[in-house]
CSV table of C-alpha atoms and ligand atoms in Angstrom, one decimal:
chain,number,residue,atom,x,y,z
R,99,MET,CA,15.0,14.3,-9.7
R,100,LYS,CA,16.7,11.1,-7.4
R,101,ILE,CA,14.3,8.8,-5.4
R,102,LEU,CA,14.7,6.8,-3.4
R,103,VAL,CA,11.8,4.0,-2.2
R,104,THR,CA,11.2,2.1,0.9
R,105,GLY,CA,9.5,-1.4,-0.6
R,106,GLY,CA,9.7,-0.5,-3.2
R,107,ALA,CA,9.1,-4.9,-4.8
R,108,GLY,CA,5.5,-5.1,-2.9
R,109,PHE,CA,2.1,-4.1,-4.4
R,110,ILE,CA,2.1,0.2,-3.6
R,111,GLY,CA,5.9,0.7,-4.2
R,112,SER,CA,6.5,-0.7,-7.3
R,113,ASN,CA,2.7,1.2,-8.8
R,114,PHE,CA,4.4,3.9,-7.7
R,115,ILE,CA,7.8,3.4,-9.4
R,116,ARG,CA,6.3,1.8,-12.5
R,117,PHE,CA,4.3,5.3,-12.0
R,118,MET,CA,6.8,7.8,-11.9
R,119,LEU,CA,9.0,6.3,-14.3
R,120,GLY,CA,6.7,7.0,-16.8
R,121,GLU,CA,5.4,10.4,-15.7
R,122,HIS,CA,8.6,11.6,-15.6
R,123,PRO,CA,11.6,11.3,-17.6
R,124,GLY,CA,14.3,13.1,-15.0
R,125,ALA,CA,13.4,10.7,-12.1
R,126,PHE,CA,15.6,7.6,-11.5
R,127,VAL,CA,15.0,5.8,-9.1
R,128,THR,CA,16.9,3.4,-5.8
R,129,ASN,CA,14.7,0.6,-4.8
R,130,VAL,CA,16.0,-0.9,-1.5
R,131,ASP,CA,13.6,-3.6,-0.6
R,132,SER,CA,14.2,-6.1,1.7
R,133,LEU,CA,12.0,-9.0,0.0
R,134,THR,CA,9.6,-10.3,2.4
R,135,TYR,CA,6.9,-12.8,1.0
R,136,ALA,CA,5.0,-10.2,0.3
R,137,GLY,CA,8.3,-8.0,-2.3
R,138,ASN,CA,7.9,-9.0,-5.7
R,139,LEU,CA,9.9,-8.2,-8.5
R,140,GLU,CA,8.1,-9.5,-11.1
R,141,ASN,CA,6.4,-6.3,-10.1
R,142,LEU,CA,8.7,-4.5,-11.7
R,143,ALA,CA,9.8,-6.4,-14.6
R,144,SER,CA,8.2,-4.3,-17.2
R,145,ILE,CA,10.7,-1.2,-15.4
R,146,GLU,CA,14.4,-3.3,-14.9
R,147,LYS,CA,15.7,-2.6,-17.4
R,148,ASP,CA,15.3,1.4,-17.3
R,149,PRO,CA,19.0,3.3,-16.5
R,150,ARG,CA,17.0,5.8,-14.2
R,151,TYR,CA,16.1,2.5,-12.2
R,152,ARG,CA,18.6,0.7,-9.4
R,153,PHE,CA,17.6,-2.4,-7.3
R,154,VAL,CA,19.6,-2.9,-4.0
R,155,LYS,CA,18.6,-5.4,-1.3
R,156,ALA,CA,18.1,-4.6,2.1
R,157,ASP,CA,16.2,-4.0,4.9
R,158,ILE,CA,15.2,-1.0,6.2
R,159,ALA,CA,15.8,-1.7,10.4
R,160,ASP,CA,19.4,-1.8,9.2
R,161,PRO,CA,21.2,1.3,9.8
R,162,ASP,CA,25.1,0.3,8.2
R,163,ALA,CA,22.6,-0.6,5.2
R,164,MET,CA,20.4,2.5,5.3
R,165,ASP,CA,23.8,4.5,6.7
R,166,GLY,CA,25.7,3.6,3.5
R,167,LEU,CA,23.1,4.0,0.9
R,168,LEU,CA,21.7,7.2,2.1
R,169,SER,CA,25.3,8.9,2.2
R,170,GLU,CA,24.6,8.3,-2.2
R,171,GLY,CA,22.5,11.8,-1.2
R,172,PHE,CA,18.8,11.9,-2.3
R,173,ASP,CA,16.2,14.4,-3.0
R,174,THR,CA,13.4,12.5,-1.9
R,175,LEU,CA,12.5,9.6,0.4
R,176,VAL,CA,9.3,7.5,0.4
R,177,ASN,CA,8.2,4.9,2.9
R,178,PHE,CA,6.4,2.6,2.0
R,179,ALA,CA,8.3,-0.8,2.8
R,180,ALA,CA,6.6,-2.6,5.8
R,181,GLU,CA,4.3,-5.0,7.4
R,182,SER,CA,1.6,-4.1,5.8
R,183,HIS,CA,-1.1,-7.9,6.4
R,184,VAL,CA,-3.7,-6.7,9.8
R,185,ASP,CA,-4.8,-11.3,10.0
R,186,ARG,CA,-0.8,-11.5,9.5
R,187,SER,CA,0.3,-8.9,13.0
R,188,ILE,CA,-2.9,-10.0,15.4
R,189,GLU,CA,-0.9,-13.9,14.4
R,190,SER,CA,1.9,-12.7,15.1
R,191,ALA,CA,3.5,-8.2,16.0
R,192,ARG,CA,7.3,-9.5,16.5
R,193,GLU,CA,7.7,-7.8,12.3
R,194,PHE,CA,5.1,-4.8,12.1
R,195,ILE,CA,7.9,-3.4,15.6
R,196,ARG,CA,10.7,-4.3,14.2
R,197,THR,CA,10.4,-2.6,10.6
R,198,ASN,CA,7.1,-0.5,10.4
R,199,ILE,CA,8.3,1.4,13.8
R,200,THR,CA,12.0,0.3,14.2
R,201,GLY,CA,13.0,0.5,10.8
R,202,THR,CA,10.7,4.4,10.3
R,203,GLN,CA,13.2,5.5,13.1
R,204,THR,CA,16.5,4.2,10.7
R,205,LEU,CA,15.5,5.9,7.7
R,206,LEU,CA,14.6,9.1,9.8
R,207,ASP,CA,18.3,8.6,11.5
R,208,SER,CA,19.8,8.6,8.0
R,209,ALA,CA,18.1,10.9,7.0
R,210,ARG,CA,18.6,13.3,9.1
R,211,ALA,CA,22.6,12.5,9.5
R,212,ARG,CA,22.9,12.3,5.2
R,213,SER,CA,20.6,15.0,4.5
R,214,VAL,CA,17.8,13.9,2.0
R,215,GLY,CA,15.9,16.9,1.0
R,216,LEU,CA,12.6,14.8,1.9
R,217,PHE,CA,11.2,12.3,4.0
R,218,VAL,CA,7.5,10.9,2.6
R,219,GLN,CA,5.7,8.4,4.9
R,220,ILE,CA,3.2,6.4,3.7
R,221,SER,CA,0.6,5.7,6.2
R,222,THR,CA,-3.7,4.4,6.7
R,223,ASP,CA,-5.9,5.2,7.2
R,224,GLU,CA,-6.3,2.7,9.4
R,225,VAL,CA,-4.4,4.8,12.6
R,226,TYR,CA,-7.8,6.5,13.1
R,227,GLY,CA,-9.1,3.1,14.3
R,228,SER,CA,-13.5,1.9,12.7
R,229,LEU,CA,-16.1,5.5,12.2
R,230,PRO,CA,-19.8,5.4,13.2
R,231,PRO,CA,-22.1,5.1,9.7
R,232,GLY,CA,-22.0,8.8,8.1
R,233,GLU,CA,-18.6,10.1,9.5
R,234,ALA,CA,-14.9,10.8,8.1
R,235,PHE,CA,-11.4,11.0,9.4
R,236,ARG,CA,-9.4,14.7,8.9
R,237,GLU,CA,-6.3,14.9,8.9
R,238,ASP,CA,-7.0,15.7,12.8
R,239,THR,CA,-9.1,13.6,14.1
R,240,ALA,CA,-8.4,11.7,17.3
R,241,LEU,CA,-5.5,8.8,17.0
R,242,HIS,CA,-7.1,5.6,18.1
R,243,PRO,CA,-4.9,2.1,15.8
R,244,ASN,CA,-7.5,-1.1,17.7
R,245,SER,CA,-4.5,-4.1,15.2
R,246,PRO,CA,-1.1,-4.6,15.8
R,247,TYR,CA,-0.5,-3.4,12.1
R,248,ALA,CA,-2.7,0.5,13.3
R,249,ALA,CA,-0.2,0.4,16.5
R,250,SER,CA,3.0,0.3,14.6
R,251,LYS,CA,1.7,2.5,11.1
R,252,THR,CA,0.7,5.1,14.2
R,253,ALA,CA,4.0,4.6,16.7
R,254,ALA,CA,5.9,5.4,12.6
R,255,ASP,CA,3.5,8.4,11.9
R,256,LEU,CA,4.3,10.6,15.8
R,257,LEU,CA,8.6,10.1,15.0
R,258,VAL,CA,7.9,11.0,11.6
R,259,LEU,CA,6.7,14.0,13.7
R,260,ALA,CA,8.3,14.4,16.1
R,261,ALA,CA,11.0,14.4,13.5
R,262,VAL,CA,10.4,17.6,12.0
R,263,HIS,CA,9.8,19.2,14.8
R,264,THR,CA,12.8,18.4,17.0
R,265,HIS,CA,15.0,18.0,14.4
R,266,GLY,CA,13.2,19.9,12.0
R,267,LEU,CA,13.4,17.6,9.1
R,268,ASN,CA,12.1,18.0,5.9
R,269,ALA,CA,9.1,15.6,5.8
R,270,PHE,CA,5.4,14.5,5.8
R,271,VAL,CA,3.0,11.7,6.1
R,272,THR,CA,0.0,9.9,3.3
R,273,ARG,CA,-2.7,8.8,5.3
R,274,CYS,CA,-4.9,6.6,2.2
R,275,SER,CA,-7.7,4.4,2.0
R,276,ASN,CA,-7.7,0.3,1.2
R,277,ASN,CA,-6.0,0.5,-1.8
R,278,TYR,CA,-6.7,-2.6,-4.7
R,279,GLY,CA,-5.6,-2.8,-8.3
R,280,PRO,CA,-2.9,-4.8,-10.4
R,281,TYR,CA,-0.1,-7.0,-8.4
R,282,GLN,CA,-2.0,-7.0,-5.6
R,283,PHE,CA,-0.5,-9.8,-2.8
R,284,PRO,CA,-3.5,-12.5,-3.2
R,285,GLU,CA,-3.8,-12.6,1.5
R,286,LYS,CA,-6.7,-8.3,0.8
R,287,LEU,CA,-9.5,-9.0,-0.4
R,288,ILE,CA,-10.2,-8.3,-3.6
R,289,PRO,CA,-7.8,-10.1,-5.4
R,290,LEU,CA,-7.8,-13.0,-2.9
R,291,PHE,CA,-11.8,-13.1,-3.9
R,292,ILE,CA,-11.4,-13.1,-7.6
R,293,SER,CA,-8.5,-15.0,-7.6
R,294,ASN,CA,-10.1,-18.0,-5.0
R,295,ALA,CA,-13.4,-17.1,-7.9
R,296,LEU,CA,-11.4,-17.8,-10.6
R,297,GLU,CA,-9.8,-21.4,-8.7
R,298,GLY,CA,-13.9,-21.9,-8.1
R,299,LYS,CA,-13.2,-22.0,-4.6
R,300,GLU,CA,-14.7,-20.5,-1.8
R,301,LEU,CA,-14.6,-16.7,-0.9
R,302,PRO,CA,-14.1,-15.9,2.5
R,303,VAL,CA,-16.0,-13.5,4.2
R,304,TYR,CA,-15.5,-12.3,7.7
R,305,GLY,CA,-18.1,-12.7,10.2
R,306,ASP,CA,-20.9,-10.0,8.2
R,307,GLY,CA,-19.7,-9.6,5.9
R,308,LEU,CA,-20.6,-5.5,6.2
R,309,GLN,CA,-17.9,-3.6,7.4
R,310,VAL,CA,-17.6,-1.0,5.5
R,311,ARG,CA,-14.1,0.1,3.6
R,312,ASP,CA,-12.7,3.2,1.1
R,313,TRP,CA,-11.4,1.5,-1.6
R,314,LEU,CA,-9.4,3.7,-3.6
R,315,HIS,CA,-7.1,2.9,-7.0
R,316,VAL,CA,-3.9,2.7,-6.6
R,317,ASP,CA,-2.7,4.3,-9.7
R,318,ASP,CA,-5.0,7.3,-8.3
R,319,HIS,CA,-3.0,7.0,-4.6
R,320,SER,CA,0.8,7.0,-6.7
R,321,ARG,CA,-1.1,10.3,-8.6
R,322,ALA,CA,-1.6,11.8,-4.9
R,323,ILE,CA,1.2,11.2,-3.8
R,324,ASP,CA,3.4,12.5,-6.6
R,325,LEU,CA,2.0,15.3,-6.7
R,326,LEU,CA,2.8,15.6,-2.7
R,327,ILE,CA,6.9,15.4,-3.4
R,328,ARG,CA,6.9,18.5,-6.0
R,329,GLU,CA,3.4,20.6,-3.3
R,330,GLY,CA,3.2,18.7,0.1
R,331,ARG,CA,4.3,21.1,3.3
R,332,LYS,CA,6.6,20.2,6.1
R,333,GLY,CA,5.1,18.3,9.6
R,334,GLU,CA,2.1,17.9,6.9
R,335,VAL,CA,-0.8,14.8,7.3
R,336,TYR,CA,-2.5,14.2,4.0
R,337,ASN,CA,-5.6,12.3,3.6
R,338,ILE,CA,-6.1,9.9,0.7
R,339,GLY,CA,-9.4,8.4,-0.4
R,340,THR,CA,-12.8,9.1,-2.1
R,341,TRP,CA,-15.2,9.8,0.9
R,342,GLN,CA,-17.0,12.9,-1.0
R,343,THR,CA,-17.4,11.8,-4.1
R,344,GLY,CA,-19.3,8.4,-2.6
R,345,ALA,CA,-17.2,5.5,-3.7
R,346,ALA,CA,-16.7,5.3,-0.3
R,347,ASP,CA,-19.6,3.1,1.9
R,348,ARG,CA,-19.7,-0.3,0.1
R,349,THR,CA,-19.3,-3.8,2.6
R,350,ASN,CA,-17.3,-5.9,2.5
R,351,ILE,CA,-20.2,-7.8,0.8
R,352,GLU,CA,-21.1,-6.0,-1.8
R,353,ILE,CA,-17.5,-5.7,-3.5
R,354,ALA,CA,-17.8,-9.3,-3.6
R,355,LYS,CA,-20.8,-10.0,-5.1
R,356,LEU,CA,-20.0,-6.9,-8.0
R,357,LEU,CA,-17.0,-9.5,-7.9
R,358,LEU,CA,-18.4,-12.7,-8.9
R,359,ARG,CA,-20.8,-11.0,-11.1
R,360,CYS,CA,-17.8,-9.1,-12.5
R,361,LEU,CA,-16.9,-12.6,-13.4
R,362,ASP,CA,-19.8,-14.4,-14.3
R,363,ARG,CA,-19.7,-16.2,-10.9
R,364,PRO,CA,-22.4,-17.4,-8.8
R,365,GLU,CA,-23.0,-16.2,-5.3
R,366,SER,CA,-23.4,-19.6,-3.6
R,367,LEU,CA,-19.0,-19.2,-3.7
R,368,LEU,CA,-19.1,-16.7,-0.6
R,369,ARG,CA,-18.7,-18.7,2.8
R,370,TYR,CA,-19.1,-16.4,6.6
R,371,VAL,CA,-16.1,-17.1,8.2
R,372,THR,CA,-15.4,-16.1,11.7
R,373,ASP,CA,-14.5,-12.5,12.1
R,374,ARG,CA,-11.4,-11.4,12.4
R,375,PRO,CA,-10.5,-10.2,16.3
R,376,GLY,CA,-11.4,-6.2,16.7
R,377,HIS,CA,-12.4,-6.0,13.2
R,378,ASP,CA,-12.6,-2.2,12.4
R,379,ARG,CA,-16.3,-1.9,11.2
R,380,ARG,CA,-16.3,1.3,8.5
R,381,TYR,CA,-13.5,3.2,7.9
R,382,ALA,CA,-13.7,7.1,4.8
R,383,MET,CA,-11.8,9.1,4.9
R,384,ASP,CA,-12.6,12.9,4.6
R,385,TYR,CA,-9.5,13.9,1.3
R,386,SER,CA,-10.5,18.1,1.3
R,387,LYS,CA,-7.7,19.3,1.9
R,388,ILE,CA,-5.2,17.9,-0.2
R,389,ALA,CA,-8.2,18.4,-3.6
R,390,ARG,CA,-8.7,22.2,-1.4
R,391,GLU,CA,-5.0,22.9,-1.9
R,392,PHE,CA,-3.6,21.0,-4.2
R,393,GLY,CA,-6.8,20.5,-6.6
R,394,TRP,CA,-6.2,16.7,-6.4
R,395,LYS,CA,-9.4,13.5,-6.0
R,396,PRO,CA,-9.4,10.8,-7.0
R,397,LEU,CA,-10.2,9.9,-10.9
R,398,ILE,CA,-11.4,6.5,-11.7
R,399,SER,CA,-15.1,5.1,-10.5
R,400,LEU,CA,-15.0,2.0,-7.8
R,401,GLU,CA,-16.9,0.7,-11.0
R,402,ASP,CA,-14.7,1.2,-13.4
R,403,GLY,CA,-11.5,0.3,-11.8
R,404,LEU,CA,-13.4,-2.8,-10.1
R,405,ARG,CA,-14.1,-4.7,-13.5
R,406,SER,CA,-9.8,-3.5,-14.8
R,407,THR,CA,-9.2,-5.1,-12.1
R,408,VAL,CA,-10.8,-8.4,-12.3
R,409,ARG,CA,-9.9,-8.2,-16.4
R,410,TRP,CA,-6.0,-7.2,-14.5
R,411,TYR,CA,-5.8,-11.0,-13.1
R,412,VAL,CA,-8.3,-13.3,-15.4
R,413,GLU,CA,-5.3,-11.6,-18.3
R,414,ASN,CA,-2.8,-12.7,-15.7
R,415,ARG,CA,-4.0,-15.6,-14.1
R,416,SER,CA,0.4,-17.2,-13.9
R,417,TRP,CA,1.2,-13.1,-11.7
R,418,TRP,CA,-1.2,-14.3,-9.2
R,419,GLU,CA,-0.5,-18.3,-9.1
R,420,LYS,CA,2.9,-18.1,-9.0
R,421,VAL,CA,2.1,-16.3,-6.3
R,422,LYS,CA,-0.3,-18.3,-4.2
R,423,SER,CA,2.6,-21.9,-5.1
R,424,GLY,CA,5.3,-19.6,-3.7
R,425,GLU,CA,7.1,-19.4,-6.9
R,426,TYR,CA,7.4,-16.0,-7.9
R,427,GLN,CA,10.0,-16.0,-4.7
R,428,GLU,CA,12.3,-17.8,-7.4
R,429,TYR,CA,11.8,-14.7,-9.6
R,430,TYR,CA,14.8,-12.5,-7.4
R,431,ARG,CA,17.2,-15.5,-7.4
R,432,ARG,CA,16.8,-16.2,-11.7
R,433,HIS,CA,17.0,-12.4,-12.6
R,434,TYR,CA,18.7,-10.8,-10.1
R,435,GLY,CA,20.5,-13.4,-7.7
R,436,SER,CA,24.6,-13.9,-9.6
R,437,ARG,CA,24.5,-10.2,-10.3
R,438,LEU,CA,24.7,-9.2,-6.3
H,298,LIG,P1,3.1,-5.1,0.8
H,298,LIG,O1,3.2,-5.6,1.7
H,298,LIG,O2,3.0,-4.8,-0.9
H,298,LIG,O3,3.9,-4.0,0.5
H,298,LIG,C1,5.1,-3.8,1.7
H,298,LIG,C2,6.9,-3.8,0.7
H,298,LIG,O4,8.0,-3.3,2.0
H,298,LIG,C3,7.5,-5.4,0.2
H,298,LIG,O5,8.7,-5.7,-1.8
H,298,LIG,C4,8.6,-6.3,1.2
H,298,LIG,O6,9.7,-7.0,1.5
H,298,LIG,C5,9.0,-4.4,1.9
H,298,LIG,N1,8.9,-5.0,3.0
H,298,LIG,C6,9.0,-5.6,4.4
H,298,LIG,N2,9.9,-4.8,5.3
H,298,LIG,C7,10.8,-4.4,4.5
H,298,LIG,C8,12.2,-4.0,5.4
H,298,LIG,N3,12.6,-3.9,6.8
H,298,LIG,N4,13.4,-3.7,5.2
H,298,LIG,C9,12.8,-3.0,3.9
H,298,LIG,N5,11.5,-3.9,2.6
H,298,LIG,C10,10.6,-4.1,3.5
H,298,LIG,O7,2.6,-3.3,1.0
H,298,LIG,P2,1.4,-2.1,0.3
H,298,LIG,O8,-0.1,-2.8,0.6
H,298,LIG,O9,2.2,-2.1,-1.1
H,298,LIG,O10,1.8,-1.4,1.6
H,298,LIG,C11,2.4,0.2,1.2
H,298,LIG,C12,2.8,0.9,2.1
H,298,LIG,O11,1.3,1.6,2.1
H,298,LIG,C13,2.8,0.3,3.6
H,298,LIG,O12,3.7,0.8,4.6
H,298,LIG,C14,1.0,0.5,4.7
H,298,LIG,O13,1.1,0.4,4.8
H,298,LIG,C15,0.8,1.5,3.0
H,298,LIG,N6,-1.0,1.7,3.0
H,298,LIG,C16,-1.4,0.4,2.4
H,298,LIG,C17,-2.9,0.3,1.8
H,298,LIG,C18,-3.5,-0.8,1.2
H,298,LIG,O14,-4.3,-0.3,0.4
H,298,LIG,N7,-2.7,-2.4,0.9
H,298,LIG,C19,-3.3,1.3,2.3
H,298,LIG,C20,-2.8,2.3,2.4
H,298,LIG,C21,-1.3,2.5,2.9
H,299,LIG,O1,-7.2,1.2,4.8
H,299,LIG,C1,-5.8,0.9,4.9
H,299,LIG,C2,-5.5,-0.4,4.6
H,299,LIG,O2,-5.8,-1.5,4.2
H,299,LIG,C3,-4.1,-0.5,4.5
H,299,LIG,O3,-3.1,0.3,5.7
H,299,LIG,C4,-2.9,-2.3,4.9
H,299,LIG,O4,-2.1,-2.1,4.8
H,299,LIG,C5,-4.5,-2.5,3.9
H,299,LIG,O5,-4.0,-4.4,4.5
H,299,LIG,C6,-5.6,-2.8,4.3
H,299,LIG,O6,-6.1,-3.3,5.2
H,299,LIG,P1,-7.4,-4.1,5.9
H,299,LIG,O7,-7.8,-4.9,6.6
H,299,LIG,O8,-8.4,-3.4,5.3
H,299,LIG,O9,-7.9,-4.8,4.4
H,299,LIG,P2,-8.2,-6.3,4.0
H,299,LIG,O10,-7.5,-6.7,2.5
H,299,LIG,O11,-7.1,-7.3,5.2
H,299,LIG,O12,-9.3,-6.8,4.2
H,299,LIG,C7,-10.4,-6.0,3.4
H,299,LIG,C8,-11.4,-6.4,4.2
H,299,LIG,O13,-11.9,-7.3,4.1
H,299,LIG,C9,-12.2,-6.1,5.8
H,299,LIG,O14,-13.4,-5.4,6.3
H,299,LIG,C10,-12.0,-8.2,6.0
H,299,LIG,C11,-12.2,-8.5,4.7
H,299,LIG,N1,-12.1,-9.0,5.1
H,299,LIG,C12,-10.1,-9.8,4.0
H,299,LIG,C13,-9.9,-11.1,3.6
H,299,LIG,C14,-8.6,-10.9,3.3
H,299,LIG,C15,-12.8,-10.8,4.7
H,299,LIG,O15,-14.4,-9.9,4.8
H,299,LIG,N2,-11.6,-11.7,4.6
H,299,LIG,C16,-10.5,-11.6,3.8
H,299,LIG,O16,-10.3,-12.9,3.0
């Protein structure tokens, strides 16, 4: 199985690479990543010497680079590469358009020209917009993205589905809810709050803190993608999340208090701050399609997942301290710089 992973130096892509090399002795993984602020090769230190793994520094929006790489021939391309942080897209949408939209189309063009066997687009629940209480997103829910990030991911999904319809490309789209776990960049809620609490800093809660996310452990996400590579059908969309198992519907303030309890830190660290503009109120993913068709369900409860995640950030303080100080960007130069 020759797999091209884009964005594999990020949070979910690196988890997926470690997962695939661990699960499949016959897997060969090429990781193409341009190493933006979110790319950290230290996430892959445990497998970087594995002969089945290779790193290529390149931009998915560079047609020559992608065409050259894809001409090597791959069974599967999994596109994780993206600008992924909503707050940054509110500051400036430019890079989101370039990577998430132009980059995806560049990959689609090369995948078609170079006959990639399967194209998997990693997408998000945010393409559906925001939900009232009691409802959940299904694959046929109307698309209603609210942030520049979500709009760029929606455009990418539609380009992938158009390539299936128009050119017959073998591709499908996965849409997942909020992930958490080890190696998540500490700009996202859970690692930011854990690391701030460990540093004795305040936890900035946006608005009233009553927004709801559908939290899924990243290991459950990687397992779903692996399953879909083998079973998923051309032109389909698959939702991945936890709504039916009741892990969803935790407000941000509940998550923050849970984390503080796990860390034995006081609730006085909570600080209500100005809300995110256009903040989506609630997400919940109905994952009955992937459950019914292929038997996937989340295996890690939110309580267990948060406990193990907190433990990981406590035990791997040097990882997130280097990220917060910016020192992590040296890793590439020291370990790869002279060899490429
Ligand atoms: P991340 O920000 O941690 O990682 C993104 C990676 O993509 C980084 O390594 C970065 O260097 C790389 N990248 C960015 N622009 C690139 C470019 N032009 N060329 C090559 N590489 C580039 O993101 P993540 O949280 O791991 O998310 C991965 C994917 O999953 C994204 O597509 C995101 O939309 C999607 N997703 C994320 C979540 C979540 O909760 N984090 C949930 C659902 C879906
Ligand atoms: O739903 C899937 C999406 O989840 C992914 O597609 C995105 O790539 C990923 O970034 C994530 O988006 P969110 O905006 O939901 O995640 P974030 O961690 O930024 O915020 C989670 C919630 O916590 C959201 O309601 C905003 C709130 N929040 C966030 C931060 C960073 C705070 O209250 N304070 C904060 O400091």
